[in-house]
Amino acid sequence: MNDEHFMALALIEAKKAGQNGEVPIGALVVAENGDIITAAYNRTIELNDPTAHAEILAIRDAAARIGNYRLTGFSLYVTIEPCIMCMGAIIHSRFSRVIFGAHDPKWGAAGSLYDLSSDNRLNHQVEIISGVKEENARILIQEFFRNKRNK
């Protein structure tokens, strides 16, 4: 299994969000041995919860499943660059890696608008890998917002 494989699965989650009228972002938590711990997609509207981003839902579920709030050694795959809130949770969770598809110039906190992942003032840094299936992720979110504007 490789990053492209896991990102393809995250994109399937993102499509579920879009089909439910949510911003199409999907996430996967994967253990070092390649086991998928959990998958999630945006559900902010469905849950009436501004924190119900795909990353946050995946982090909560993964921590509950493994019985530890520290996710050291785990990788988070997400279709769009995590926002400030999500990067805060990622850093607190001690993820080893975050792999994302497309950059988010308006909200991104893993290199676009901010770069919390490598801020030495924080007590944990996260390896960031960007651009995995970037075009697929970008097209998915652009089409979602284009359709929304046209309605």
Short mmCIF file of N, CA and C in Angstrom, two decimals:
data_model
loop_
_atom_site.label_atom_id
_atom_site.label_comp_id
_atom_site.label_asym_id
_atom_site.label_seq_id
_atom_site.Cartn_x
_atom_site.Cartn_y
_atom_site.Cartn_z
N MET A 1 0.86 -1.19 0.00
CA MET A 1 0.00 0.00 0.00
C MET A 1 0.90 1.24 0.00
N ASN A 2 0.43 2.27 -0.69
CA ASN A 2 1.21 3.50 -0.73
C ASN A 2 0.29 4.70 -0.55
N ASP A 3 0.91 5.87 -0.55
CA ASP A 3 0.16 7.10 -0.30
C ASP A 3 -0.96 7.30 -1.32
N GLU A 4 -0.71 6.97 -2.57
CA GLU A 4 -1.74 7.14 -3.61
C GLU A 4 -2.96 6.25 -3.32
N HIS A 5 -2.71 5.04 -2.88
CA HIS A 5 -3.80 4.12 -2.56
C HIS A 5 -4.68 4.69 -1.43
N PHE A 6 -4.04 5.13 -0.36
CA PHE A 6 -4.79 5.64 0.78
C PHE A 6 -5.50 6.95 0.44
N MET A 7 -4.88 7.79 -0.40
CA MET A 7 -5.54 9.03 -0.80
C MET A 7 -6.76 8.73 -1.67
N ALA A 8 -6.68 7.69 -2.48
CA ALA A 8 -7.85 7.30 -3.29
C ALA A 8 -9.02 6.94 -2.37
N LEU A 9 -8.73 6.28 -1.26
CA LEU A 9 -9.78 5.94 -0.29
C LEU A 9 -10.31 7.20 0.40
N ALA A 10 -9.44 8.14 0.70
CA ALA A 10 -9.88 9.41 1.29
C ALA A 10 -10.78 10.16 0.31
N LEU A 11 -10.47 10.09 -0.96
CA LEU A 11 -11.31 10.74 -1.98
C LEU A 11 -12.70 10.12 -2.04
N ILE A 12 -12.79 8.82 -1.80
CA ILE A 12 -14.12 8.18 -1.75
C ILE A 12 -14.92 8.76 -0.59
N GLU A 13 -14.25 8.98 0.54
CA GLU A 13 -14.92 9.61 1.69
C GLU A 13 -15.36 11.03 1.35
N ALA A 14 -14.50 11.76 0.66
CA ALA A 14 -14.83 13.14 0.28
C ALA A 14 -16.08 13.18 -0.60
N LYS A 15 -16.18 12.21 -1.51
CA LYS A 15 -17.35 12.15 -2.38
C LYS A 15 -18.63 11.91 -1.58
N LYS A 16 -18.54 11.12 -0.52
CA LYS A 16 -19.70 10.91 0.36
C LYS A 16 -20.15 12.23 0.97
N ALA A 17 -19.19 13.04 1.40
CA ALA A 17 -19.54 14.35 1.96
C ALA A 17 -20.26 15.19 0.92
N GLY A 18 -19.71 15.26 -0.27
CA GLY A 18 -20.33 16.04 -1.34
C GLY A 18 -21.73 15.58 -1.67
N GLN A 19 -21.95 14.28 -1.67
CA GLN A 19 -23.28 13.73 -1.95
C GLN A 19 -24.28 14.12 -0.86
N ASN A 20 -23.78 14.42 0.32
CA ASN A 20 -24.64 14.84 1.43
C ASN A 20 -24.72 16.36 1.57
N GLY A 21 -24.20 17.09 0.58
CA GLY A 21 -24.25 18.54 0.61
C GLY A 21 -23.19 19.18 1.48
N GLU A 22 -22.24 18.39 1.94
CA GLU A 22 -21.13 18.89 2.76
C GLU A 22 -19.94 19.21 1.86
N VAL A 23 -19.06 20.09 2.32
CA VAL A 23 -17.83 20.35 1.58
C VAL A 23 -17.09 19.02 1.44
N PRO A 24 -16.75 18.62 0.21
CA PRO A 24 -16.21 17.29 -0.02
C PRO A 24 -14.75 17.11 0.40
N ILE A 25 -14.59 16.81 1.67
CA ILE A 25 -13.26 16.52 2.23
C ILE A 25 -13.37 15.20 2.96
N GLY A 26 -12.40 14.33 2.70
CA GLY A 26 -12.36 13.03 3.34
C GLY A 26 -11.02 12.82 4.02
N ALA A 27 -11.02 11.95 5.03
CA ALA A 27 -9.79 11.67 5.79
C ALA A 27 -9.72 10.20 6.18
N LEU A 28 -8.50 9.74 6.35
CA LEU A 28 -8.21 8.36 6.75
C LEU A 28 -7.09 8.39 7.77
N VAL A 29 -7.19 7.58 8.81
CA VAL A 29 -6.08 7.39 9.74
C VAL A 29 -5.52 6.00 9.49
N VAL A 30 -4.21 5.95 9.26
CA VAL A 30 -3.55 4.70 8.91
C VAL A 30 -2.38 4.45 9.87
N ALA A 31 -2.32 3.21 10.38
CA ALA A 31 -1.24 2.81 11.29
C ALA A 31 0.05 2.58 10.50
N GLU A 32 1.17 2.50 11.22
CA GLU A 32 2.47 2.29 10.59
C GLU A 32 2.51 1.01 9.75
N ASN A 33 1.76 -0.01 10.16
CA ASN A 33 1.77 -1.28 9.43
C ASN A 33 0.82 -1.28 8.23
N GLY A 34 0.17 -0.15 7.97
CA GLY A 34 -0.73 -0.02 6.82
C GLY A 34 -2.19 -0.33 7.11
N ASP A 35 -2.50 -0.67 8.36
CA ASP A 35 -3.89 -0.91 8.72
C ASP A 35 -4.66 0.40 8.74
N ILE A 36 -5.82 0.40 8.12
CA ILE A 36 -6.69 1.57 8.18
C ILE A 36 -7.46 1.50 9.49
N ILE A 37 -7.29 2.54 10.31
CA ILE A 37 -7.95 2.58 11.61
C ILE A 37 -9.36 3.13 11.47
N THR A 38 -9.50 4.18 10.69
CA THR A 38 -10.82 4.79 10.50
C THR A 38 -10.82 5.68 9.26
N ALA A 39 -12.00 5.98 8.80
CA ALA A 39 -12.21 6.90 7.68
C ALA A 39 -13.36 7.82 8.05
N ALA A 40 -13.32 9.04 7.55
CA ALA A 40 -14.37 10.01 7.87
C ALA A 40 -14.48 11.03 6.76
N TYR A 41 -15.59 11.77 6.80
CA TYR A 41 -15.79 12.86 5.86
C TYR A 41 -16.47 14.01 6.59
N ASN A 42 -16.42 15.19 5.99
CA ASN A 42 -17.04 16.37 6.61
C ASN A 42 -18.50 16.13 6.92
N ARG A 43 -18.92 16.54 8.12
CA ARG A 43 -20.32 16.38 8.54
C ARG A 43 -20.78 17.59 9.36
N THR A 44 -20.23 18.75 9.08
CA THR A 44 -20.55 19.94 9.87
C THR A 44 -22.03 20.30 9.80
N ILE A 45 -22.62 20.20 8.62
CA ILE A 45 -24.03 20.54 8.45
C ILE A 45 -24.91 19.48 9.09
N GLU A 46 -24.63 18.23 8.77
CA GLU A 46 -25.41 17.11 9.31
C GLU A 46 -25.44 17.11 10.84
N LEU A 47 -24.30 17.38 11.45
CA LEU A 47 -24.19 17.32 12.91
C LEU A 47 -24.39 18.68 13.58
N ASN A 48 -24.58 19.73 12.78
CA ASN A 48 -24.67 21.09 13.32
C ASN A 48 -23.49 21.37 14.25
N ASP A 49 -22.32 21.05 13.74
CA ASP A 49 -21.10 21.13 14.55
C ASP A 49 -19.97 21.70 13.71
N PRO A 50 -19.54 22.92 13.99
CA PRO A 50 -18.47 23.53 13.19
C PRO A 50 -17.14 22.81 13.32
N THR A 51 -17.00 21.92 14.31
CA THR A 51 -15.75 21.16 14.45
C THR A 51 -15.81 19.80 13.76
N ALA A 52 -16.90 19.47 13.12
CA ALA A 52 -17.06 18.14 12.52
C ALA A 52 -16.40 18.04 11.14
N HIS A 53 -15.16 18.52 11.08
CA HIS A 53 -14.36 18.36 9.86
C HIS A 53 -13.94 16.90 9.77
N ALA A 54 -13.64 16.44 8.56
CA ALA A 54 -13.23 15.06 8.34
C ALA A 54 -12.06 14.67 9.24
N GLU A 55 -11.09 15.57 9.35
CA GLU A 55 -9.90 15.27 10.16
C GLU A 55 -10.26 15.08 11.63
N ILE A 56 -11.08 15.97 12.17
CA ILE A 56 -11.45 15.90 13.58
C ILE A 56 -12.24 14.62 13.86
N LEU A 57 -13.18 14.30 13.00
CA LEU A 57 -13.98 13.08 13.18
C LEU A 57 -13.09 11.84 13.11
N ALA A 58 -12.14 11.83 12.17
CA ALA A 58 -11.23 10.69 12.05
C ALA A 58 -10.32 10.58 13.27
N ILE A 59 -9.83 11.71 13.75
CA ILE A 59 -8.96 11.70 14.94
C ILE A 59 -9.72 11.18 16.15
N ARG A 60 -10.92 11.68 16.36
CA ARG A 60 -11.72 11.24 17.52
C ARG A 60 -11.97 9.74 17.46
N ASP A 61 -12.36 9.24 16.29
CA ASP A 61 -12.68 7.83 16.16
C ASP A 61 -11.43 6.96 16.32
N ALA A 62 -10.33 7.38 15.71
CA ALA A 62 -9.09 6.61 15.82
C ALA A 62 -8.62 6.53 17.27
N ALA A 63 -8.65 7.65 17.98
CA ALA A 63 -8.23 7.67 19.38
C ALA A 63 -9.11 6.74 20.21
N ALA A 64 -10.40 6.76 19.96
CA ALA A 64 -11.32 5.88 20.70
C ALA A 64 -11.04 4.42 20.38
N ARG A 65 -10.78 4.13 19.12
CA ARG A 65 -10.54 2.74 18.70
C ARG A 65 -9.26 2.16 19.31
N ILE A 66 -8.20 2.98 19.37
CA ILE A 66 -6.94 2.45 19.90
C ILE A 66 -6.83 2.67 21.41
N GLY A 67 -7.74 3.45 21.97
CA GLY A 67 -7.72 3.68 23.41
C GLY A 67 -6.61 4.60 23.87
N ASN A 68 -6.25 5.55 23.01
CA ASN A 68 -5.19 6.49 23.37
C ASN A 68 -5.38 7.77 22.56
N TYR A 69 -5.23 8.90 23.21
CA TYR A 69 -5.37 10.16 22.50
C TYR A 69 -4.11 10.53 21.73
N ARG A 70 -3.03 9.82 21.96
CA ARG A 70 -1.79 10.03 21.22
C ARG A 70 -1.77 9.08 20.03
N LEU A 71 -1.58 9.63 18.85
CA LEU A 71 -1.57 8.84 17.62
C LEU A 71 -0.18 8.84 17.00
N THR A 72 0.81 8.73 17.86
CA THR A 72 2.21 8.69 17.42
C THR A 72 2.43 7.50 16.50
N GLY A 73 3.09 7.75 15.40
CA GLY A 73 3.35 6.69 14.44
C GLY A 73 2.26 6.53 13.40
N PHE A 74 1.17 7.22 13.56
CA PHE A 74 0.06 7.13 12.62
C PHE A 74 0.18 8.21 11.55
N SER A 75 -0.46 7.94 10.41
CA SER A 75 -0.53 8.90 9.32
C SER A 75 -1.97 9.31 9.10
N LEU A 76 -2.17 10.57 8.78
CA LEU A 76 -3.49 11.10 8.45
C LEU A 76 -3.48 11.49 6.98
N TYR A 77 -4.39 10.90 6.23
CA TYR A 77 -4.58 11.23 4.82
C TYR A 77 -5.81 12.10 4.72
N VAL A 78 -5.69 13.24 4.07
CA VAL A 78 -6.83 14.14 3.92
C VAL A 78 -6.78 14.77 2.54
N THR A 79 -7.93 14.92 1.92
CA THR A 79 -7.98 15.34 0.53
C THR A 79 -7.58 16.81 0.33
N ILE A 80 -7.85 17.64 1.32
CA ILE A 80 -7.52 19.07 1.24
C ILE A 80 -6.66 19.43 2.45
N GLU A 81 -5.75 20.34 2.27
CA GLU A 81 -4.86 20.79 3.35
C GLU A 81 -5.66 21.14 4.60
N PRO A 82 -5.25 20.62 5.75
CA PRO A 82 -5.97 20.90 6.99
C PRO A 82 -5.96 22.38 7.37
N CYS A 83 -7.05 22.80 8.01
CA CYS A 83 -7.19 24.18 8.49
C CYS A 83 -6.46 24.34 9.83
N ILE A 84 -6.52 25.52 10.38
CA ILE A 84 -5.86 25.82 11.65
C ILE A 84 -6.37 24.93 12.77
N MET A 85 -7.68 24.77 12.88
CA MET A 85 -8.26 23.94 13.93
C MET A 85 -7.77 22.51 13.80
N CYS A 86 -7.84 21.99 12.59
CA CYS A 86 -7.45 20.60 12.38
C CYS A 86 -5.96 20.39 12.60
N MET A 87 -5.14 21.32 12.16
CA MET A 87 -3.70 21.18 12.40
C MET A 87 -3.40 21.23 13.89
N GLY A 88 -4.13 22.04 14.65
CA GLY A 88 -3.96 22.03 16.10
C GLY A 88 -4.24 20.66 16.68
N ALA A 89 -5.33 20.04 16.25
CA ALA A 89 -5.68 18.71 16.74
C ALA A 89 -4.66 17.67 16.28
N ILE A 90 -4.17 17.81 15.06
CA ILE A 90 -3.16 16.88 14.53
C ILE A 90 -1.89 16.96 15.37
N ILE A 91 -1.47 18.15 15.69
CA ILE A 91 -0.26 18.33 16.49
C ILE A 91 -0.46 17.80 17.90
N HIS A 92 -1.60 18.10 18.51
CA HIS A 92 -1.88 17.58 19.85
C HIS A 92 -1.95 16.05 19.85
N SER A 93 -2.40 15.47 18.75
CA SER A 93 -2.52 14.01 18.65
C SER A 93 -1.18 13.33 18.39
N ARG A 94 -0.19 14.10 18.00
CA ARG A 94 1.17 13.59 17.75
C ARG A 94 1.27 12.70 16.52
N PHE A 95 0.49 13.02 15.48
CA PHE A 95 0.63 12.28 14.24
C PHE A 95 2.06 12.38 13.74
N SER A 96 2.53 11.34 13.09
CA SER A 96 3.86 11.36 12.49
C SER A 96 3.85 12.05 11.14
N ARG A 97 2.78 11.77 10.36
CA ARG A 97 2.71 12.31 9.01
C ARG A 97 1.29 12.76 8.68
N VAL A 98 1.22 13.80 7.87
CA VAL A 98 -0.03 14.22 7.25
C VAL A 98 0.22 14.25 5.75
N ILE A 99 -0.63 13.55 5.03
CA ILE A 99 -0.53 13.49 3.59
C ILE A 99 -1.82 14.10 3.05
N PHE A 100 -1.69 15.15 2.23
CA PHE A 100 -2.90 15.75 1.69
C PHE A 100 -2.80 15.93 0.19
N GLY A 101 -3.97 16.15 -0.41
CA GLY A 101 -4.06 16.31 -1.85
C GLY A 101 -3.78 17.73 -2.29
N ALA A 102 -4.80 18.58 -2.20
CA ALA A 102 -4.70 19.95 -2.71
C ALA A 102 -4.49 20.95 -1.58
N HIS A 103 -3.73 21.98 -1.91
CA HIS A 103 -3.52 23.09 -0.97
C HIS A 103 -4.80 23.90 -0.83
N ASP A 104 -4.94 24.56 0.31
CA ASP A 104 -6.08 25.44 0.57
C ASP A 104 -5.54 26.84 0.91
N PRO A 105 -5.45 27.72 -0.10
CA PRO A 105 -4.84 29.03 0.13
C PRO A 105 -5.62 29.94 1.08
N LYS A 106 -6.90 29.63 1.33
CA LYS A 106 -7.70 30.49 2.20
C LYS A 106 -7.72 30.01 3.65
N TRP A 107 -7.52 28.71 3.89
CA TRP A 107 -7.63 28.16 5.24
C TRP A 107 -6.45 27.28 5.65
N GLY A 108 -5.61 26.91 4.70
CA GLY A 108 -4.58 25.92 4.94
C GLY A 108 -3.56 26.28 6.00
N ALA A 109 -3.30 25.34 6.89
CA ALA A 109 -2.36 25.57 7.98
C ALA A 109 -1.20 24.57 7.96
N ALA A 110 -0.96 23.97 6.78
CA ALA A 110 0.16 23.04 6.62
C ALA A 110 1.06 23.52 5.48
N GLY A 111 1.15 24.84 5.34
CA GLY A 111 2.04 25.41 4.35
C GLY A 111 1.48 26.53 3.51
N SER A 112 0.16 26.60 3.36
CA SER A 112 -0.41 27.64 2.49
C SER A 112 -0.55 28.98 3.20
N LEU A 113 -1.52 29.07 4.09
CA LEU A 113 -1.75 30.31 4.82
C LEU A 113 -0.83 30.38 6.04
N TYR A 114 -0.74 29.27 6.75
CA TYR A 114 0.15 29.10 7.90
C TYR A 114 0.89 27.79 7.72
N ASP A 115 1.94 27.60 8.51
CA ASP A 115 2.63 26.31 8.52
C ASP A 115 2.85 25.88 9.97
N LEU A 116 1.79 25.38 10.58
CA LEU A 116 1.89 24.92 11.97
C LEU A 116 2.69 23.63 12.08
N SER A 117 2.80 22.91 10.98
CA SER A 117 3.44 21.60 11.01
C SER A 117 4.92 21.66 11.36
N SER A 118 5.57 22.75 11.05
CA SER A 118 7.01 22.83 11.31
C SER A 118 7.38 23.99 12.22
N ASP A 119 6.41 24.51 12.95
CA ASP A 119 6.67 25.63 13.85
C ASP A 119 7.44 25.11 15.07
N ASN A 120 8.70 25.48 15.16
CA ASN A 120 9.57 25.00 16.23
C ASN A 120 9.17 25.49 17.62
N ARG A 121 8.26 26.45 17.68
CA ARG A 121 7.78 26.92 18.99
C ARG A 121 6.82 25.91 19.61
N LEU A 122 6.28 25.02 18.79
CA LEU A 122 5.38 23.98 19.29
C LEU A 122 6.20 22.76 19.69
N ASN A 123 5.64 21.93 20.56
CA ASN A 123 6.41 20.79 21.07
C ASN A 123 6.35 19.55 20.18
N HIS A 124 5.73 19.65 19.03
CA HIS A 124 5.67 18.52 18.10
C HIS A 124 5.62 19.05 16.68
N GLN A 125 6.39 18.44 15.80
CA GLN A 125 6.35 18.77 14.39
C GLN A 125 5.86 17.54 13.63
N VAL A 126 5.18 17.81 12.55
CA VAL A 126 4.56 16.77 11.75
C VAL A 126 5.17 16.80 10.35
N GLU A 127 5.52 15.63 9.83
CA GLU A 127 5.97 15.56 8.44
C GLU A 127 4.77 15.78 7.53
N ILE A 128 4.91 16.67 6.56
CA ILE A 128 3.84 16.98 5.62
C ILE A 128 4.24 16.51 4.23
N ILE A 129 3.34 15.79 3.60
CA ILE A 129 3.50 15.39 2.20
C ILE A 129 2.28 15.92 1.47
N SER A 130 2.50 16.80 0.51
CA SER A 130 1.37 17.40 -0.20
C SER A 130 1.38 16.99 -1.66
N GLY A 131 0.25 17.19 -2.30
CA GLY A 131 0.15 16.96 -3.74
C GLY A 131 -0.19 15.54 -4.15
N VAL A 132 -0.56 14.68 -3.21
CA VAL A 132 -0.91 13.31 -3.55
C VAL A 132 -2.34 13.30 -4.10
N LYS A 133 -2.47 12.91 -5.36
CA LYS A 133 -3.76 12.96 -6.07
C LYS A 133 -4.35 14.38 -6.02
N GLU A 134 -3.46 15.34 -6.12
CA GLU A 134 -3.84 16.75 -6.00
C GLU A 134 -4.92 17.16 -6.99
N GLU A 135 -4.76 16.78 -8.24
CA GLU A 135 -5.72 17.19 -9.25
C GLU A 135 -7.12 16.63 -8.95
N ASN A 136 -7.18 15.38 -8.55
CA ASN A 136 -8.47 14.77 -8.21
C ASN A 136 -9.14 15.53 -7.07
N ALA A 137 -8.37 15.85 -6.04
CA ALA A 137 -8.92 16.55 -4.88
C ALA A 137 -9.37 17.96 -5.26
N ARG A 138 -8.55 18.64 -6.04
CA ARG A 138 -8.88 20.01 -6.44
C ARG A 138 -10.14 20.04 -7.31
N ILE A 139 -10.22 19.15 -8.27
CA ILE A 139 -11.38 19.11 -9.17
C ILE A 139 -12.65 18.81 -8.37
N LEU A 140 -12.57 17.88 -7.44
CA LEU A 140 -13.74 17.52 -6.63
C LEU A 140 -14.28 18.73 -5.87
N ILE A 141 -13.41 19.47 -5.22
CA ILE A 141 -13.88 20.60 -4.42
C ILE A 141 -14.28 21.78 -5.31
N GLN A 142 -13.58 21.99 -6.41
CA GLN A 142 -13.96 23.08 -7.32
C GLN A 142 -15.33 22.84 -7.93
N GLU A 143 -15.58 21.61 -8.35
CA GLU A 143 -16.90 21.29 -8.93
C GLU A 143 -18.01 21.45 -7.90
N PHE A 144 -17.72 21.07 -6.66
CA PHE A 144 -18.72 21.22 -5.60
C PHE A 144 -19.12 22.69 -5.45
N PHE A 145 -18.13 23.58 -5.34
CA PHE A 145 -18.44 25.00 -5.15
C PHE A 145 -19.00 25.63 -6.43
N ARG A 146 -18.58 25.18 -7.59
CA ARG A 146 -19.13 25.68 -8.85
C ARG A 146 -20.62 25.34 -8.92
N ASN A 147 -20.97 24.11 -8.60
CA ASN A 147 -22.38 23.68 -8.59
C ASN A 147 -23.18 24.45 -7.56
N LYS A 148 -22.61 24.71 -6.42
CA LYS A 148 -23.28 25.45 -5.36
C LYS A 148 -23.59 26.89 -5.81
N ARG A 149 -22.61 27.51 -6.47
CA ARG A 149 -22.80 28.89 -6.96
C ARG A 149 -23.86 28.95 -8.07
N ASN A 150 -23.94 27.92 -8.88
CA ASN A 150 -24.88 27.90 -10.00
C ASN A 150 -26.31 27.61 -9.59
N LYS A 151 -26.52 27.20 -8.36
CA LYS A 151 -27.89 26.89 -7.90
C LYS A 151 -28.61 28.11 -7.42
#
